[in-house]
JSON list of C-alpha atoms in Angstrom, two decimals:
[
{"chain": "A", "resi": 1, "resn": "GLN", "atom": "CA", "xyz": [-0.06, 0.05, -0.02]},
{"chain": "A", "resi": 2, "resn": "VAL", "atom": "CA", "xyz": [1.28, 3.34, -1.03]},
{"chain": "A", "resi": 3, "resn": "GLN", "atom": "CA", "xyz": [2.52, 5.61, 1.86]},
{"chain": "A", "resi": 4, "resn": "LEU", "atom": "CA", "xyz": [3.16, 9.35, 1.72]},
{"chain": "A", "resi": 5, "resn": "ARG", "atom": "CA", "xyz": [5.34, 11.35, 4.17]},
{"chain": "A", "resi": 6, "resn": "GLU", "atom": "CA", "xyz": [5.63, 15.09, 4.34]},
{"chain": "A", "resi": 7, "resn": "SER", "atom": "CA", "xyz": [9.02, 16.77, 5.35]},
{"chain": "A", "resi": 8, "resn": "GLY", "atom": "CA", "xyz": [9.65, 20.43, 6.01]},
{"chain": "A", "resi": 9, "resn": "PRO", "atom": "CA", "xyz": [11.06, 23.07, 8.40]},
{"chain": "A", "resi": 10, "resn": "GLY", "atom": "CA", "xyz": [8.33, 23.42, 10.85]},
{"chain": "A", "resi": 11, "resn": "LEU", "atom": "CA", "xyz": [8.78, 27.13, 11.31]},
{"chain": "A", "resi": 12, "resn": "VAL", "atom": "CA", "xyz": [9.13, 29.75, 8.59]},
{"chain": "A", "resi": 13, "resn": "LYS", "atom": "CA", "xyz": [9.62, 33.54, 8.96]},
{"chain": "A", "resi": 14, "resn": "PRO", "atom": "CA", "xyz": [7.00, 35.96, 7.42]},
{"chain": "A", "resi": 15, "resn": "SER", "atom": "CA", "xyz": [7.74, 37.03, 3.88]},
{"chain": "A", "resi": 16, "resn": "GLU", "atom": "CA", "xyz": [10.02, 33.92, 3.30]},
{"chain": "A", "resi": 17, "resn": "THR", "atom": "CA", "xyz": [9.27, 30.82, 1.19]},
{"chain": "A", "resi": 18, "resn": "LEU", "atom": "CA", "xyz": [7.78, 27.66, 2.56]},
{"chain": "A", "resi": 19, "resn": "SER", "atom": "CA", "xyz": [9.10, 24.51, 1.11]},
{"chain": "A", "resi": 20, "resn": "LEU", "atom": "CA", "xyz": [7.77, 21.07, 1.77]},
{"chain": "A", "resi": 21, "resn": "THR", "atom": "CA", "xyz": [8.54, 17.63, 0.26]},
{"chain": "A", "resi": 22, "resn": "CYS", "atom": "CA", "xyz": [6.37, 14.57, 0.06]},
{"chain": "A", "resi": 23, "resn": "THR", "atom": "CA", "xyz": [7.99, 11.27, -0.34]},
{"chain": "A", "resi": 24, "resn": "VAL", "atom": "CA", "xyz": [6.04, 8.41, -1.72]},
{"chain": "A", "resi": 25, "resn": "SER", "atom": "CA", "xyz": [6.82, 4.86, -0.81]},
{"chain": "A", "resi": 26, "resn": "GLY", "atom": "CA", "xyz": [5.36, 1.43, -1.41]},
{"chain": "A", "resi": 27, "resn": "GLY", "atom": "CA", "xyz": [4.39, 2.54, -4.96]},
{"chain": "A", "resi": 28, "resn": "SER", "atom": "CA", "xyz": [5.32, 4.60, -7.89]},
{"chain": "A", "resi": 29, "resn": "ILE", "atom": "CA", "xyz": [4.66, 8.23, -8.47]},
{"chain": "A", "resi": 30, "resn": "SER", "atom": "CA", "xyz": [4.15, 7.51, -12.05]},
{"chain": "A", "resi": 31, "resn": "GLY", "atom": "CA", "xyz": [0.58, 7.34, -13.42]},
{"chain": "A", "resi": 32, "resn": "TYR", "atom": "CA", "xyz": [-1.12, 9.53, -10.74]},
{"chain": "A", "resi": 33, "resn": "TYR", "atom": "CA", "xyz": [-1.96, 13.08, -9.82]},
{"chain": "A", "resi": 34, "resn": "TRP", "atom": "CA", "xyz": [-0.59, 14.39, -6.53]},
{"chain": "A", "resi": 35, "resn": "SER", "atom": "CA", "xyz": [-1.86, 17.09, -4.25]},
{"chain": "A", "resi": 36, "resn": "TRP", "atom": "CA", "xyz": [-1.23, 19.37, -1.47]},
{"chain": "A", "resi": 37, "resn": "ILE", "atom": "CA", "xyz": [-3.98, 20.39, 1.11]},
{"chain": "A", "resi": 38, "resn": "ARG", "atom": "CA", "xyz": [-3.75, 22.36, 4.20]},
{"chain": "A", "resi": 39, "resn": "GLN", "atom": "CA", "xyz": [-5.83, 22.96, 7.37]},
{"chain": "A", "resi": 40, "resn": "PRO", "atom": "CA", "xyz": [-5.32, 26.30, 9.31]},
{"chain": "A", "resi": 41, "resn": "PRO", "atom": "CA", "xyz": [-6.23, 26.08, 12.96]},
{"chain": "A", "resi": 42, "resn": "GLY", "atom": "CA", "xyz": [-9.86, 25.95, 13.54]},
{"chain": "A", "resi": 43, "resn": "LYS", "atom": "CA", "xyz": [-10.76, 26.03, 9.77]},
{"chain": "A", "resi": 44, "resn": "ARG", "atom": "CA", "xyz": [-11.65, 23.54, 7.30]},
{"chain": "A", "resi": 45, "resn": "LEU", "atom": "CA", "xyz": [-9.33, 21.76, 4.78]},
{"chain": "A", "resi": 46, "resn": "GLU", "atom": "CA", "xyz": [-8.24, 23.78, 1.89]},
{"chain": "A", "resi": 47, "resn": "TYR", "atom": "CA", "xyz": [-7.11, 22.31, -1.46]},
{"chain": "A", "resi": 48, "resn": "ILE", "atom": "CA", "xyz": [-3.80, 24.03, -2.66]},
{"chain": "A", "resi": 49, "resn": "GLY", "atom": "CA", "xyz": [-3.20, 22.29, -5.97]},
{"chain": "A", "resi": 50, "resn": "TYR", "atom": "CA", "xyz": [-2.07, 19.25, -7.68]},
{"chain": "A", "resi": 51, "resn": "ILE", "atom": "CA", "xyz": [0.60, 17.91, -10.14]},
{"chain": "A", "resi": 52, "resn": "TYR", "atom": "CA", "xyz": [0.47, 15.11, -12.63]},
{"chain": "A", "resi": 53, "resn": "TYR", "atom": "CA", "xyz": [3.54, 12.88, -12.61]},
{"chain": "A", "resi": 54, "resn": "LEU", "atom": "CA", "xyz": [4.56, 14.18, -15.88]},
{"chain": "A", "resi": 55, "resn": "GLY", "atom": "CA", "xyz": [4.49, 17.78, -14.62]},
{"chain": "A", "resi": 56, "resn": "THR", "atom": "CA", "xyz": [1.12, 19.25, -15.47]},
{"chain": "A", "resi": 57, "resn": "THR", "atom": "CA", "xyz": [-0.03, 21.54, -12.49]},
{"chain": "A", "resi": 58, "resn": "LYS", "atom": "CA", "xyz": [-3.21, 23.20, -11.48]},
{"chain": "A", "resi": 59, "resn": "TYR", "atom": "CA", "xyz": [-3.41, 25.53, -8.42]},
{"chain": "A", "resi": 60, "resn": "ASN", "atom": "CA", "xyz": [-6.20, 27.06, -6.21]},
{"chain": "A", "resi": 61, "resn": "PRO", "atom": "CA", "xyz": [-6.58, 30.78, -7.18]},
{"chain": "A", "resi": 62, "resn": "SER", "atom": "CA", "xyz": [-7.05, 31.65, -3.50]},
{"chain": "A", "resi": 63, "resn": "LEU", "atom": "CA", "xyz": [-3.46, 31.52, -3.11]},
{"chain": "A", "resi": 64, "resn": "ASN", "atom": "CA", "xyz": [-2.91, 34.24, -5.64]},
{"chain": "A", "resi": 65, "resn": "GLY", "atom": "CA", "xyz": [-0.16, 32.86, -7.55]},
{"chain": "A", "resi": 66, "resn": "ARG", "atom": "CA", "xyz": [2.18, 32.17, -4.56]},
{"chain": "A", "resi": 67, "resn": "VAL", "atom": "CA", "xyz": [2.29, 28.39, -5.15]},
{"chain": "A", "resi": 68, "resn": "THR", "atom": "CA", "xyz": [4.50, 26.17, -7.12]},
{"chain": "A", "resi": 69, "resn": "ILE", "atom": "CA", "xyz": [4.36, 22.36, -7.02]},
{"chain": "A", "resi": 70, "resn": "SER", "atom": "CA", "xyz": [6.99, 20.31, -8.73]},
{"chain": "A", "resi": 71, "resn": "VAL", "atom": "CA", "xyz": [7.75, 16.50, -9.16]},
{"chain": "A", "resi": 72, "resn": "ASP", "atom": "CA", "xyz": [10.89, 14.48, -9.11]},
{"chain": "A", "resi": 73, "resn": "ARG", "atom": "CA", "xyz": [10.21, 11.02, -10.44]},
{"chain": "A", "resi": 74, "resn": "SER", "atom": "CA", "xyz": [13.72, 9.82, -9.89]},
{"chain": "A", "resi": 75, "resn": "LYS", "atom": "CA", "xyz": [13.30, 10.37, -6.12]},
{"chain": "A", "resi": 76, "resn": "ASN", "atom": "CA", "xyz": [9.54, 9.51, -6.13]},
{"chain": "A", "resi": 77, "resn": "GLN", "atom": "CA", "xyz": [8.96, 12.83, -4.56]},
{"chain": "A", "resi": 78, "resn": "PHE", "atom": "CA", "xyz": [6.87, 16.01, -5.21]},
{"chain": "A", "resi": 79, "resn": "SER", "atom": "CA", "xyz": [7.30, 19.40, -3.46]},
{"chain": "A", "resi": 80, "resn": "LEU", "atom": "CA", "xyz": [5.44, 22.45, -2.51]},
{"chain": "A", "resi": 81, "resn": "ASN", "atom": "CA", "xyz": [6.68, 26.10, -2.50]},
{"chain": "A", "resi": 82, "resn": "VAL", "atom": "CA", "xyz": [4.61, 28.90, -1.14]},
{"chain": "A", "resi": 83, "resn": "THR", "atom": "CA", "xyz": [6.16, 32.32, -1.44]},
{"chain": "A", "resi": 84, "resn": "SER", "atom": "CA", "xyz": [5.83, 35.44, 0.66]},
{"chain": "A", "resi": 85, "resn": "VAL", "atom": "CA", "xyz": [4.19, 33.64, 3.59]},
{"chain": "A", "resi": 86, "resn": "THR", "atom": "CA", "xyz": [2.09, 35.29, 6.35]},
{"chain": "A", "resi": 87, "resn": "ALA", "atom": "CA", "xyz": [0.60, 34.14, 9.60]},
{"chain": "A", "resi": 88, "resn": "ALA", "atom": "CA", "xyz": [-2.48, 33.18, 7.46]},
{"chain": "A", "resi": 89, "resn": "ASP", "atom": "CA", "xyz": [-0.27, 30.34, 5.96]},
{"chain": "A", "resi": 90, "resn": "THR", "atom": "CA", "xyz": [0.17, 28.62, 9.38]},
{"chain": "A", "resi": 91, "resn": "ALA", "atom": "CA", "xyz": [-1.49, 25.29, 9.04]},
{"chain": "A", "resi": 92, "resn": "ILE", "atom": "CA", "xyz": [-1.16, 21.61, 8.95]},
{"chain": "A", "resi": 93, "resn": "TYR", "atom": "CA", "xyz": [0.02, 20.63, 5.45]},
{"chain": "A", "resi": 94, "resn": "PHE", "atom": "CA", "xyz": [-0.92, 17.33, 3.93]},
{"chain": "A", "resi": 95, "resn": "CYS", "atom": "CA", "xyz": [0.16, 15.63, 0.63]},
{"chain": "A", "resi": 96, "resn": "ALA", "atom": "CA", "xyz": [-2.18, 13.18, -0.87]},
{"chain": "A", "resi": 97, "resn": "ARG", "atom": "CA", "xyz": [-2.72, 11.13, -4.04]},
{"chain": "A", "resi": 98, "resn": "ILE", "atom": "CA", "xyz": [-5.55, 11.72, -6.31]},
{"chain": "A", "resi": 99, "resn": "ASN", "atom": "CA", "xyz": [-7.47, 8.82, -7.65]},
{"chain": "A", "resi": 100, "resn": "GLY", "atom": "CA", "xyz": [-10.45, 9.82, -9.82]},
{"chain": "A", "resi": 101, "resn": "GLY", "atom": "CA", "xyz": [-10.77, 13.18, -8.02]},
{"chain": "A", "resi": 102, "resn": "SER", "atom": "CA", "xyz": [-10.87, 11.89, -4.51]},
{"chain": "A", "resi": 103, "resn": "PHE", "atom": "CA", "xyz": [-7.89, 11.69, -2.30]},
{"chain": "A", "resi": 104, "resn": "ASP", "atom": "CA", "xyz": [-7.36, 8.00, -1.65]},
{"chain": "A", "resi": 105, "resn": "SER", "atom": "CA", "xyz": [-3.97, 8.13, 0.31]},
{"chain": "A", "resi": 106, "resn": "TRP", "atom": "CA", "xyz": [-2.83, 10.86, 2.65]},
{"chain": "A", "resi": 107, "resn": "GLY", "atom": "CA", "xyz": [0.47, 11.60, 4.51]},
{"chain": "A", "resi": 108, "resn": "GLN", "atom": "CA", "xyz": [0.19, 12.16, 8.29]},
{"chain": "A", "resi": 109, "resn": "GLY", "atom": "CA", "xyz": [0.44, 16.00, 7.88]},
{"chain": "A", "resi": 110, "resn": "THR", "atom": "CA", "xyz": [3.11, 18.37, 9.07]},
{"chain": "A", "resi": 111, "resn": "LEU", "atom": "CA", "xyz": [2.52, 21.56, 11.17]},
{"chain": "A", "resi": 112, "resn": "ILE", "atom": "CA", "xyz": [4.07, 24.68, 9.52]},
{"chain": "A", "resi": 113, "resn": "VAL", "atom": "CA", "xyz": [4.05, 27.83, 11.71]},
{"chain": "A", "resi": 114, "resn": "VAL", "atom": "CA", "xyz": [4.66, 31.15, 10.23]},
{"chain": "A", "resi": 115, "resn": "SER", "atom": "CA", "xyz": [6.31, 33.37, 12.81]},
{"chain": "A", "resi": 116, "resn": "SER", "atom": "CA", "xyz": [9.43, 35.62, 13.44]},
{"chain": "B", "resi": 1, "resn": "GLU", "atom": "CA", "xyz": [-16.40, 27.86, -5.66]},
{"chain": "B", "resi": 2, "resn": "ILE", "atom": "CA", "xyz": [-18.73, 25.41, -4.14]},
{"chain": "B", "resi": 3, "resn": "VAL", "atom": "CA", "xyz": [-19.28, 25.77, -0.47]},
{"chain": "B", "resi": 4, "resn": "LEU", "atom": "CA", "xyz": [-20.09, 22.59, 1.38]},
{"chain": "B", "resi": 5, "resn": "THR", "atom": "CA", "xyz": [-21.97, 22.62, 4.70]},
{"chain": "B", "resi": 6, "resn": "GLN", "atom": "CA", "xyz": [-22.03, 19.71, 6.92]},
{"chain": "B", "resi": 7, "resn": "SER", "atom": "CA", "xyz": [-24.67, 18.97, 9.55]},
{"chain": "B", "resi": 8, "resn": "PRO", "atom": "CA", "xyz": [-24.88, 18.32, 12.44]},
{"chain": "B", "resi": 9, "resn": "GLY", "atom": "CA", "xyz": [-21.62, 19.95, 13.79]},
{"chain": "B", "resi": 10, "resn": "THR", "atom": "CA", "xyz": [-21.52, 17.23, 16.47]},
{"chain": "B", "resi": 11, "resn": "LEU", "atom": "CA", "xyz": [-23.61, 13.97, 16.60]},
{"chain": "B", "resi": 12, "resn": "SER", "atom": "CA", "xyz": [-23.71, 12.08, 19.94]},
{"chain": "B", "resi": 13, "resn": "LEU", "atom": "CA", "xyz": [-24.69, 8.52, 19.63]},
{"chain": "B", "resi": 14, "resn": "SER", "atom": "CA", "xyz": [-23.95, 5.11, 21.22]},
{"chain": "B", "resi": 15, "resn": "PRO", "atom": "CA", "xyz": [-22.39, 2.01, 19.83]},
{"chain": "B", "resi": 16, "resn": "GLY", "atom": "CA", "xyz": [-24.94, -0.06, 17.75]},
{"chain": "B", "resi": 17, "resn": "GLU", "atom": "CA", "xyz": [-27.02, 2.94, 16.78]},
{"chain": "B", "resi": 18, "resn": "ARG", "atom": "CA", "xyz": [-27.38, 4.40, 13.26]},
{"chain": "B", "resi": 19, "resn": "ALA", "atom": "CA", "xyz": [-25.67, 7.60, 12.20]},
{"chain": "B", "resi": 20, "resn": "THR", "atom": "CA", "xyz": [-26.70, 10.01, 9.41]},
{"chain": "B", "resi": 21, "resn": "LEU", "atom": "CA", "xyz": [-24.48, 12.63, 8.37]},
{"chain": "B", "resi": 22, "resn": "SER", "atom": "CA", "xyz": [-25.44, 15.49, 5.91]},
{"chain": "B", "resi": 23, "resn": "CYS", "atom": "CA", "xyz": [-23.40, 17.42, 3.33]},
{"chain": "B", "resi": 24, "resn": "ARG", "atom": "CA", "xyz": [-25.09, 20.13, 1.46]},
{"chain": "B", "resi": 25, "resn": "ALA", "atom": "CA", "xyz": [-23.57, 22.04, -1.54]},
{"chain": "B", "resi": 26, "resn": "SER", "atom": "CA", "xyz": [-24.09, 25.73, -2.37]},
{"chain": "B", "resi": 27, "resn": "GLN", "atom": "CA", "xyz": [-24.65, 24.47, -5.97]},
{"chain": "B", "resi": 28, "resn": "SER", "atom": "CA", "xyz": [-25.08, 21.29, -7.73]},
{"chain": "B", "resi": 29, "resn": "VAL", "atom": "CA", "xyz": [-21.98, 18.88, -7.61]},
{"chain": "B", "resi": 30, "resn": "SER", "atom": "CA", "xyz": [-21.12, 17.90, -11.19]},
{"chain": "B", "resi": 31, "resn": "ASN", "atom": "CA", "xyz": [-21.53, 14.12, -11.92]},
{"chain": "B", "resi": 32, "resn": "ASN", "atom": "CA", "xyz": [-22.12, 13.71, -8.14]},
{"chain": "B", "resi": 33, "resn": "TYR", "atom": "CA", "xyz": [-18.38, 13.77, -7.60]},
{"chain": "B", "resi": 34, "resn": "LEU", "atom": "CA", "xyz": [-18.45, 13.85, -3.87]},
{"chain": "B", "resi": 35, "resn": "ALA", "atom": "CA", "xyz": [-16.38, 11.94, -1.31]},
{"chain": "B", "resi": 36, "resn": "TRP", "atom": "CA", "xyz": [-16.47, 11.18, 2.34]},
{"chain": "B", "resi": 37, "resn": "TYR", "atom": "CA", "xyz": [-13.48, 10.78, 4.71]},
{"chain": "B", "resi": 38, "resn": "GLN", "atom": "CA", "xyz": [-12.92, 9.78, 8.28]},
{"chain": "B", "resi": 39, "resn": "ARG", "atom": "CA", "xyz": [-10.38, 11.30, 10.46]},
{"chain": "B", "resi": 40, "resn": "THR", "atom": "CA", "xyz": [-9.17, 9.96, 13.76]},
{"chain": "B", "resi": 41, "resn": "PRO", "atom": "CA", "xyz": [-6.55, 11.48, 16.06]},
{"chain": "B", "resi": 42, "resn": "GLY", "atom": "CA", "xyz": [-2.90, 10.67, 14.95]},
{"chain": "B", "resi": 43, "resn": "GLN", "atom": "CA", "xyz": [-4.01, 9.06, 11.76]},
{"chain": "B", "resi": 44, "resn": "PRO", "atom": "CA", "xyz": [-4.21, 10.52, 8.25]},
{"chain": "B", "resi": 45, "resn": "PRO", "atom": "CA", "xyz": [-7.71, 11.05, 6.74]},
{"chain": "B", "resi": 46, "resn": "ARG", "atom": "CA", "xyz": [-9.14, 7.88, 5.25]},
{"chain": "B", "resi": 47, "resn": "LEU", "atom": "CA", "xyz": [-11.19, 7.86, 2.17]},
{"chain": "B", "resi": 48, "resn": "LEU", "atom": "CA", "xyz": [-14.42, 6.08, 2.89]},
{"chain": "B", "resi": 49, "resn": "ILE", "atom": "CA", "xyz": [-16.83, 6.98, -0.05]},
{"chain": "B", "resi": 50, "resn": "SER", "atom": "CA", "xyz": [-16.18, 8.32, -3.59]},
{"chain": "B", "resi": 51, "resn": "ASP", "atom": "CA", "xyz": [-18.60, 9.33, -6.48]},
{"chain": "B", "resi": 52, "resn": "ALA", "atom": "CA", "xyz": [-21.20, 9.77, -3.76]},
{"chain": "B", "resi": 53, "resn": "PHE", "atom": "CA", "xyz": [-21.84, 6.06, -3.17]},
{"chain": "B", "resi": 54, "resn": "THR", "atom": "CA", "xyz": [-18.79, 3.99, -3.94]},
{"chain": "B", "resi": 55, "resn": "ARG", "atom": "CA", "xyz": [-16.98, 2.38, -1.08]},
{"chain": "B", "resi": 56, "resn": "ALA", "atom": "CA", "xyz": [-13.44, 2.58, -0.94]},
{"chain": "B", "resi": 57, "resn": "THR", "atom": "CA", "xyz": [-11.23, -0.61, -0.81]},
{"chain": "B", "resi": 58, "resn": "GLY", "atom": "CA", "xyz": [-11.51, -2.21, 2.62]},
{"chain": "B", "resi": 59, "resn": "VAL", "atom": "CA", "xyz": [-14.31, 0.06, 3.89]},
{"chain": "B", "resi": 60, "resn": "PRO", "atom": "CA", "xyz": [-16.88, -2.02, 5.83]},
{"chain": "B", "resi": 61, "resn": "ASP", "atom": "CA", "xyz": [-20.27, -2.23, 4.28]},
{"chain": "B", "resi": 62, "resn": "ARG", "atom": "CA", "xyz": [-21.88, -0.56, 7.33]},
{"chain": "B", "resi": 63, "resn": "PHE", "atom": "CA", "xyz": [-20.75, 2.65, 5.66]},
{"chain": "B", "resi": 64, "resn": "SER", "atom": "CA", "xyz": [-22.87, 3.88, 2.74]},
{"chain": "B", "resi": 65, "resn": "GLY", "atom": "CA", "xyz": [-23.18, 7.09, 0.83]},
{"chain": "B", "resi": 66, "resn": "SER", "atom": "CA", "xyz": [-26.25, 8.49, -0.93]},
{"chain": "B", "resi": 67, "resn": "GLY", "atom": "CA", "xyz": [-27.53, 11.62, -2.48]},
{"chain": "B", "resi": 68, "resn": "SER", "atom": "CA", "xyz": [-27.27, 13.68, -5.62]},
{"chain": "B", "resi": 69, "resn": "GLY", "atom": "CA", "xyz": [-27.13, 17.28, -6.84]},
{"chain": "B", "resi": 70, "resn": "THR", "atom": "CA", "xyz": [-26.76, 19.41, -3.68]},
{"chain": "B", "resi": 71, "resn": "ASP", "atom": "CA", "xyz": [-27.67, 16.97, -0.97]},
{"chain": "B", "resi": 72, "resn": "PHE", "atom": "CA", "xyz": [-25.48, 14.13, 0.21]},
{"chain": "B", "resi": 73, "resn": "THR", "atom": "CA", "xyz": [-25.69, 11.67, 3.19]},
{"chain": "B", "resi": 74, "resn": "LEU", "atom": "CA", "xyz": [-23.14, 9.32, 4.76]},
{"chain": "B", "resi": 75, "resn": "THR", "atom": "CA", "xyz": [-24.95, 6.67, 6.77]},
{"chain": "B", "resi": 76, "resn": "ILE", "atom": "CA", "xyz": [-23.21, 4.26, 9.26]},
{"chain": "B", "resi": 77, "resn": "SER", "atom": "CA", "xyz": [-25.66, 1.59, 9.99]},
{"chain": "B", "resi": 78, "resn": "ARG", "atom": "CA", "xyz": [-24.56, 0.16, 13.28]},
{"chain": "B", "resi": 79, "resn": "LEU", "atom": "CA", "xyz": [-21.77, 2.07, 15.03]},
{"chain": "B", "resi": 80, "resn": "GLU", "atom": "CA", "xyz": [-18.69, 0.34, 16.02]},
{"chain": "B", "resi": 81, "resn": "PRO", "atom": "CA", "xyz": [-16.44, 1.96, 18.80]},
{"chain": "B", "resi": 82, "resn": "GLU", "atom": "CA", "xyz": [-13.82, 2.78, 16.13]},
{"chain": "B", "resi": 83, "resn": "ASP", "atom": "CA", "xyz": [-16.27, 4.77, 14.14]},
{"chain": "B", "resi": 84, "resn": "PHE", "atom": "CA", "xyz": [-16.29, 7.81, 16.62]},
{"chain": "B", "resi": 85, "resn": "ALA", "atom": "CA", "xyz": [-14.20, 10.25, 14.64]},
{"chain": "B", "resi": 86, "resn": "VAL", "atom": "CA", "xyz": [-14.57, 13.30, 12.46]},
{"chain": "B", "resi": 87, "resn": "TYR", "atom": "CA", "xyz": [-16.11, 12.90, 9.08]},
{"chain": "B", "resi": 88, "resn": "PHE", "atom": "CA", "xyz": [-15.76, 15.39, 6.27]},
{"chain": "B", "resi": 89, "resn": "CYS", "atom": "CA", "xyz": [-17.19, 15.63, 2.65]},
{"chain": "B", "resi": 90, "resn": "GLN", "atom": "CA", "xyz": [-15.29, 16.87, -0.41]},
{"chain": "B", "resi": 91, "resn": "GLN", "atom": "CA", "xyz": [-16.40, 17.83, -3.90]},
{"chain": "B", "resi": 92, "resn": "TYR", "atom": "CA", "xyz": [-14.35, 17.35, -7.00]},
{"chain": "B", "resi": 93, "resn": "GLY", "atom": "CA", "xyz": [-16.96, 18.20, -9.56]},
{"chain": "B", "resi": 94, "resn": "SER", "atom": "CA", "xyz": [-15.75, 21.78, -9.94]},
{"chain": "B", "resi": 95, "resn": "SER", "atom": "CA", "xyz": [-12.46, 23.48, -9.44]},
{"chain": "B", "resi": 96, "resn": "PRO", "atom": "CA", "xyz": [-11.29, 24.33, -6.97]},
{"chain": "B", "resi": 97, "resn": "TYR", "atom": "CA", "xyz": [-11.95, 21.16, -4.98]},
{"chain": "B", "resi": 98, "resn": "THR", "atom": "CA", "xyz": [-13.62, 22.08, -1.66]},
{"chain": "B", "resi": 99, "resn": "PHE", "atom": "CA", "xyz": [-14.18, 20.41, 1.66]},
{"chain": "B", "resi": 100, "resn": "GLY", "atom": "CA", "xyz": [-16.87, 20.59, 4.38]},
{"chain": "B", "resi": 101, "resn": "GLN", "atom": "CA", "xyz": [-16.24, 21.76, 7.88]},
{"chain": "B", "resi": 102, "resn": "GLY", "atom": "CA", "xyz": [-16.69, 18.30, 9.30]},
{"chain": "B", "resi": 103, "resn": "THR", "atom": "CA", "xyz": [-19.04, 16.48, 11.59]},
{"chain": "B", "resi": 104, "resn": "LYS", "atom": "CA", "xyz": [-17.74, 15.14, 14.95]},
{"chain": "B", "resi": 105, "resn": "LEU", "atom": "CA", "xyz": [-19.29, 11.76, 15.85]},
{"chain": "B", "resi": 106, "resn": "GLU", "atom": "CA", "xyz": [-18.88, 11.26, 19.61]},
{"chain": "B", "resi": 107, "resn": "ILE", "atom": "CA", "xyz": [-20.00, 8.63, 22.03]}
]
């Protein structure tokens, strides 16, 4: 069964870039769409965007062009960058696999705090 | 974007009882592309239902999904102790994908 694991810094300063990596194990990254989702404290889940294993991306307009998702098939990983972060970007960030539109496998999530 | 509203916010039931959770969309969900997930502490979200009524692999048949258009329901026929968790819905019929705020099912 495929497993996903997020890795990242935990703490990011305001105005800097948040960078996270999702490592996929137990299966290939090929053939699927992969996504990032986040949940700010006390709020509902928010879809950030997805990437196809060949590199096609689509992002949620709510993030105002600050998001980039990339894929590294040689490492079975995909990554998220969010630029110019503010306290509003503090959240638990999840990576997930998309299968037909729903998310059939998720990472445990990693808490990212934006603070100086 | 489509806003999903779940009700009730909290549902208090006992093991063996039937649970009915609602997810209402602000506009019709295309092709009934709606999923349900379960979230328990310390665990990643688990996909239960996709396409409104299709159970995911390994999901017990006490879980069932129904509905269409703007009104969807997750039913748990007889609650087991491990079913007490948070449940949320998600639509993928329109971009951007959106999620409901969740229903907490408590003992």
